[in-house]
Coordinates of C-alpha atoms and ligand atoms in Angstrom, one line a residue:
M18 CA 23.0 -6.1 5.1
K19 CA 20.5 -3.2 3.7
L20 CA 17.7 -5.5 1.8
L21 CA 16.8 -2.1 -0.3
E22 CA 20.1 -1.1 -0.7
G23 CA 20.2 1.0 -4.0
K24 CA 16.3 1.0 -4.9
N25 CA 14.1 3.6 -5.1
A26 CA 10.7 3.2 -4.1
I27 CA 7.5 5.2 -4.4
I28 CA 4.6 4.2 -1.6
T29 CA 1.0 6.1 -1.7
G30 CA -1.0 7.3 1.3
A31 CA 2.4 7.4 3.0
S32 CA 1.4 10.3 6.0
R33 CA 0.4 8.2 8.6
G34 CA -0.6 4.6 10.1
I35 CA 0.8 1.1 8.1
G36 CA 2.3 3.3 4.7
K37 CA 3.8 5.6 7.3
G38 CA 5.9 2.3 8.7
I39 CA 6.7 0.9 5.0
A40 CA 8.3 4.4 4.1
T41 CA 10.2 4.6 7.8
V42 CA 11.0 0.9 7.3
F43 CA 12.2 1.1 3.5
A44 CA 14.7 3.7 4.6
Q45 CA 16.1 1.6 6.9
Q46 CA 17.1 -0.5 4.8
G47 CA 18.5 1.4 2.6
A48 CA 15.6 2.8 -0.1
N49 CA 15.3 6.1 -1.8
V50 CA 11.4 7.0 -1.1
A51 CA 8.9 8.6 -2.8
F52 CA 5.3 9.2 -1.0
T53 CA 2.6 10.5 -1.5
Y54 CA -0.1 11.6 1.1
S55 CA -3.6 13.1 0.2
S56 CA -3.8 15.8 2.5
S57 CA -1.6 16.0 5.4
V58 CA 0.7 18.1 4.1
E59 CA 2.5 18.9 7.9
A60 CA 2.5 15.2 8.6
A61 CA 4.4 14.1 4.9
N62 CA 7.0 17.3 6.0
E63 CA 7.5 15.5 9.3
L64 CA 7.9 12.2 7.5
E65 CA 9.8 13.1 4.6
K66 CA 12.1 15.9 7.5
E67 CA 12.3 11.8 9.8
L68 CA 13.2 9.5 5.9
S69 CA 15.7 11.9 4.9
A70 CA 17.3 11.6 8.3
L71 CA 18.2 7.7 8.0
G72 CA 20.6 9.3 5.1
I73 CA 18.3 8.6 2.1
K74 CA 16.9 10.7 -0.5
A75 CA 13.4 11.1 0.1
K76 CA 10.3 13.8 -0.6
G77 CA 6.2 13.9 -0.4
Y78 CA 4.0 14.2 -2.7
K79 CA 0.4 15.5 -2.4
S80 CA -1.1 13.7 -5.2
N81 CA -4.8 11.8 -5.4
A82 CA -4.1 8.0 -6.6
A83 CA -7.4 8.2 -7.9
N84 CA -7.3 10.6 -10.2
F85 CA -6.1 9.3 -13.6
E86 CA -3.8 12.5 -14.8
E87 CA -2.8 13.0 -11.1
A88 CA -1.1 10.0 -11.0
Q89 CA 0.5 10.2 -14.1
Q90 CA 2.0 13.6 -13.7
L91 CA 3.2 12.1 -10.4
I92 CA 5.1 8.9 -11.8
T93 CA 6.4 11.7 -14.2
D94 CA 7.8 13.9 -11.1
V95 CA 9.8 10.6 -9.6
A96 CA 11.0 9.0 -12.6
K97 CA 12.3 12.3 -12.9
D98 CA 13.2 13.4 -9.4
F99 CA 14.8 9.3 -8.4
D100 CA 15.6 8.7 -11.8
S101 CA 14.4 4.8 -11.5
I102 CA 11.7 3.6 -9.8
D103 CA 12.1 -0.1 -8.3
I104 CA 9.1 -0.6 -5.8
L105 CA 6.0 0.3 -6.4
V106 CA 3.8 0.8 -3.0
N107 CA 0.1 0.8 -3.9
N108 CA -1.0 1.0 0.2
A109 CA -3.6 4.5 0.0
G110 CA -6.7 2.8 1.2
I111 CA -10.0 4.4 2.6
T112 CA -13.4 2.7 4.4
K113 CA -17.3 3.8 4.1
D114 CA -18.7 1.2 6.7
N115 CA -22.6 0.5 6.6
L116 CA -24.4 -2.5 5.9
L117 CA -25.3 -2.2 1.9
M118 CA -29.4 -1.0 3.5
R119 CA -27.8 2.2 4.2
M120 CA -24.9 2.2 2.1
S121 CA -25.0 5.5 -0.4
E122 CA -24.2 4.7 -4.4
E123 CA -21.5 7.4 -3.5
D124 CA -19.7 5.6 -0.7
F125 CA -19.8 2.7 -2.6
D126 CA -18.4 4.8 -5.8
K127 CA -16.2 6.4 -3.4
V128 CA -13.6 3.7 -1.8
I129 CA -14.2 1.9 -5.3
D130 CA -11.9 5.1 -6.7
I131 CA -9.5 4.9 -4.3
N132 CA -8.5 1.7 -3.4
L133 CA -9.3 -0.3 -6.4
K134 CA -8.8 2.7 -9.7
S135 CA -5.8 3.8 -8.4
I136 CA -4.2 0.3 -7.9
F137 CA -4.9 0.9 -12.4
N138 CA -4.0 4.6 -12.3
M139 CA -0.6 4.4 -10.6
T140 CA 0.3 0.9 -12.5
K141 CA -0.4 1.9 -15.7
A142 CA 1.8 5.1 -14.7
V143 CA 4.5 2.9 -13.9
Q144 CA 4.7 0.6 -16.0
R145 CA 6.1 2.2 -18.8
T146 CA 9.3 3.3 -16.8
M147 CA 9.3 -1.0 -15.8
L148 CA 9.2 -2.0 -18.4
K149 CA 11.9 0.1 -19.9
Q150 CA 14.1 -1.1 -16.9
R151 CA 13.1 -4.6 -17.3
K152 CA 12.3 -4.8 -14.0
G153 CA 9.9 -4.4 -11.1
S154 CA 8.0 -4.4 -8.2
I155 CA 5.1 -3.6 -7.6
I156 CA 3.0 -4.0 -3.9
N157 CA -0.6 -3.7 -3.9
M158 CA -1.7 -3.5 0.0
S159 CA -5.0 -5.4 -0.2
S160 CA -6.8 -6.8 3.4
V161 CA -8.8 -10.0 5.6
V162 CA -11.3 -7.9 4.3
G163 CA -11.4 -9.4 0.8
V164 CA -10.2 -12.7 1.2
K165 CA -12.9 -13.0 3.0
G166 CA -15.6 -10.8 2.8
N167 CA -17.3 -8.7 6.1
A168 CA -20.5 -7.5 6.7
G169 CA -20.6 -3.6 6.9
Q170 CA -18.0 -3.9 4.4
A171 CA -19.0 -4.5 1.4
N172 CA -17.3 -1.8 -1.0
Y173 CA -14.8 -2.4 1.0
A174 CA -14.7 -6.0 0.6
A175 CA -14.8 -5.7 -3.2
S176 CA -12.6 -2.7 -3.8
K177 CA -10.1 -5.7 -2.0
A178 CA -11.1 -8.5 -3.8
G179 CA -10.8 -6.7 -6.6
M180 CA -7.0 -5.7 -6.0
I181 CA -6.4 -9.6 -6.1
G182 CA -7.7 -10.2 -10.1
F183 CA -6.2 -7.2 -10.8
S184 CA -2.9 -8.4 -9.2
K185 CA -2.8 -11.9 -10.8
S186 CA -4.1 -10.6 -14.1
I187 CA -0.5 -7.7 -14.3
A188 CA 1.2 -10.3 -13.1
L189 CA 0.4 -12.7 -15.6
E190 CA 0.7 -9.5 -18.4
L191 CA 4.1 -8.9 -17.0
G192 CA 6.7 -11.3 -15.9
S193 CA 8.2 -11.7 -19.1
R194 CA 9.8 -7.8 -18.4
N195 CA 10.4 -9.5 -14.9
I196 CA 8.1 -7.3 -13.4
R197 CA 6.3 -8.6 -10.3
T198 CA 2.9 -8.3 -8.6
N199 CA 2.5 -9.2 -5.1
V200 CA -1.0 -8.9 -2.7
I201 CA 0.2 -8.5 0.5
A202 CA -3.5 -8.7 3.3
P203 CA -3.0 -7.5 6.0
G204 CA -5.2 -9.1 9.6
F205 CA -6.1 -6.3 12.2
I206 CA -3.4 -4.2 12.5
E207 CA -3.5 -1.1 15.1
T208 CA -2.6 2.1 14.3
E209 CA -3.2 5.6 15.8
M210 CA -6.8 5.1 14.6
T211 CA -7.8 1.5 16.4
A212 CA -6.1 3.1 19.4
K213 CA -9.3 5.7 19.7
L214 CA -11.7 1.8 20.0
D215 CA -12.5 0.7 22.7
E216 CA -10.0 -0.9 24.7
K217 CA -12.0 -4.0 25.9
T218 CA -13.4 -4.7 22.2
V219 CA -10.0 -4.0 20.6
D220 CA -8.7 -6.9 23.6
G221 CA -11.6 -8.7 22.2
W222 CA -9.7 -9.1 18.7
R223 CA -6.7 -9.8 20.0
Q224 CA -7.5 -12.9 21.4
A225 CA -9.7 -14.3 18.6
I226 CA -5.8 -14.0 16.4
P227 CA -4.2 -17.4 16.7
L228 CA -0.9 -15.2 17.6
K229 CA -2.8 -12.9 20.3
R230 CA -2.4 -9.7 19.1
G231 CA -3.0 -7.5 16.8
G232 CA 0.1 -6.4 14.0
T233 CA 2.1 -3.5 14.2
P234 CA 2.9 -1.5 11.2
E235 CA 6.4 -3.3 11.4
D236 CA 4.8 -6.4 10.5
I237 CA 3.4 -5.6 7.3
A238 CA 6.4 -3.3 6.1
N239 CA 8.8 -6.2 6.7
A240 CA 6.9 -8.4 4.3
C241 CA 6.7 -5.3 1.9
V242 CA 10.7 -5.5 2.2
F243 CA 10.2 -9.0 1.3
L244 CA 8.1 -8.8 -1.6
G245 CA 10.4 -5.1 -2.7
S246 CA 14.1 -6.8 -2.1
D247 CA 15.3 -9.5 -4.6
L248 CA 14.9 -11.9 -1.7
S249 CA 11.5 -12.2 -2.9
N250 CA 12.7 -12.8 -7.8
Y251 CA 11.4 -15.9 -7.7
I252 CA 8.0 -14.8 -6.9
T253 CA 5.2 -13.1 -8.5
G254 CA 0.7 -13.1 -8.6
Q255 CA 0.6 -14.4 -4.8
V256 CA -1.3 -13.3 -1.8
L257 CA 0.3 -13.4 1.6
N258 CA -1.7 -12.9 4.6
V259 CA 0.2 -11.0 7.1
D260 CA -2.5 -11.2 10.0
G261 CA -1.7 -13.9 12.8
G262 CA -2.7 -16.4 11.4
M263 CA -6.3 -15.0 11.2
L264 CA -7.4 -16.7 8.5
T265 CA -5.9 -19.9 8.9
Ligands
LIG18 P1 -4.7 5.5 7.5 O1 -4.1 4.9 8.3 O2 -5.9 6.1 7.0 O3 -4.5 5.8 6.6 C1 -4.3 6.7 5.3 C2 -3.0 6.6 4.1 O4 -3.7 6.9 2.6 C3 -3.2 8.3 4.4 O5 -1.9 8.4 4.3 C4 -3.9 8.8 3.7 O6 -2.5 10.2 3.2 C5 -3.6 8.2 2.2 N1 -4.9 8.5 1.5 C6 -6.2 8.5 1.2 N2 -6.8 8.9 0.4 C7 -6.2 8.7 -1.1 C8 -5.9 9.3 -2.2 N3 -6.8 9.6 -2.5 N4 -4.5 10.0 -2.7 C9 -3.0 8.9 -1.8 N5 -3.5 9.2 -0.7 C10 -4.6 8.2 0.1 O7 -4.7 3.5 6.7 P2 -3.9 2.6 7.4 O8 -4.7 1.7 8.3 O9 -2.6 2.6 7.9 O10 -3.9 1.5 6.0 C11 -3.4 1.9 4.4 C12 -4.0 0.3 4.2 O11 -3.5 -0.9 4.1 C13 -5.1 1.5 3.2 O12 -5.4 0.7 2.1 C14 -6.0 -0.6 3.8 O13 -7.0 -1.1 2.9 C15 -4.8 -1.5 4.4 N6 -5.1 -2.2 5.3 C16 -6.1 -1.9 7.1 C17 -5.7 -2.4 7.9 C18 -5.6 -1.7 9.3 O14 -5.7 -2.8 10.3 N7 -5.1 -0.8 9.6 C19 -6.1 -3.9 7.4 C20 -5.7 -3.9 6.0 C21 -5.5 -3.8 5.1 P3 -3.8 11.4 4.1 O15 -3.7 11.5 6.1 O16 -3.5 12.8 3.5 O17 -5.4 11.6 4.5

């Protein structure tokens, strides 16, 4: 049985990494997938082809999640192309790491805009559609860093912790309309980006994780399938740590 059969999902930041993993697993589970990216046109076209080959409807949109008007336009376009929107995964995110002493105002603002304001933009844009449908599942991609903090990532931690407060508030506001909002807090997830890091350092990180390995995009995608599917119909306002036990 496919867990997302007949559902329409929109995933931000899916041209690579975790977002691409979510888009792929969602399509394998029968969902139609609208996804966004910031600049990777070629990767997005390729993904659109790969997803369509799985027999579902897939379309990529170039849209800056940090821009209020672009988010509104995106949802208007997706609602027109796909009819309904059942699942929104706010996955797009960036880092601009530095110790506070060296962190510029620009790098603070940029991380807050792309990671946190984007959630406001997208949720506000999608709420009208979901309210009309009287159902919807919103999944926001936070991080272990948003739960516990991290030296050198004050901007990122603030954005990811802010998402948790925002999500819990929206869960309270929209619960009576059967719109659920949950958060996933991934730990260390191995992507193309981490493959470039020094193997010895990465292995040190792996050994510090109770399950003794980094996570995969599929590990995060599977948690998204659960929160997007009807299996989680009575779950809202929660933070699900998907981190191999890192925060235990
Ligand atoms: P990634 O490989 O850097 O991919 C980021 C994605 O977001 C790309 O598709 C990128 O599009 C898109 N994007 C960037 N800025 C955007 C914007 N303004 N508007 C729309 N899309 C934008 O990141 P990742 O490692 O997969 O991480 C995905 C999410 O998980 C992030 O929110 C991150 O904070 C969170 N997370 C990651 C880890 C980890 O270990 N990797 C751990 C915890 C949490 P382009 O390709 O066009 O630039």
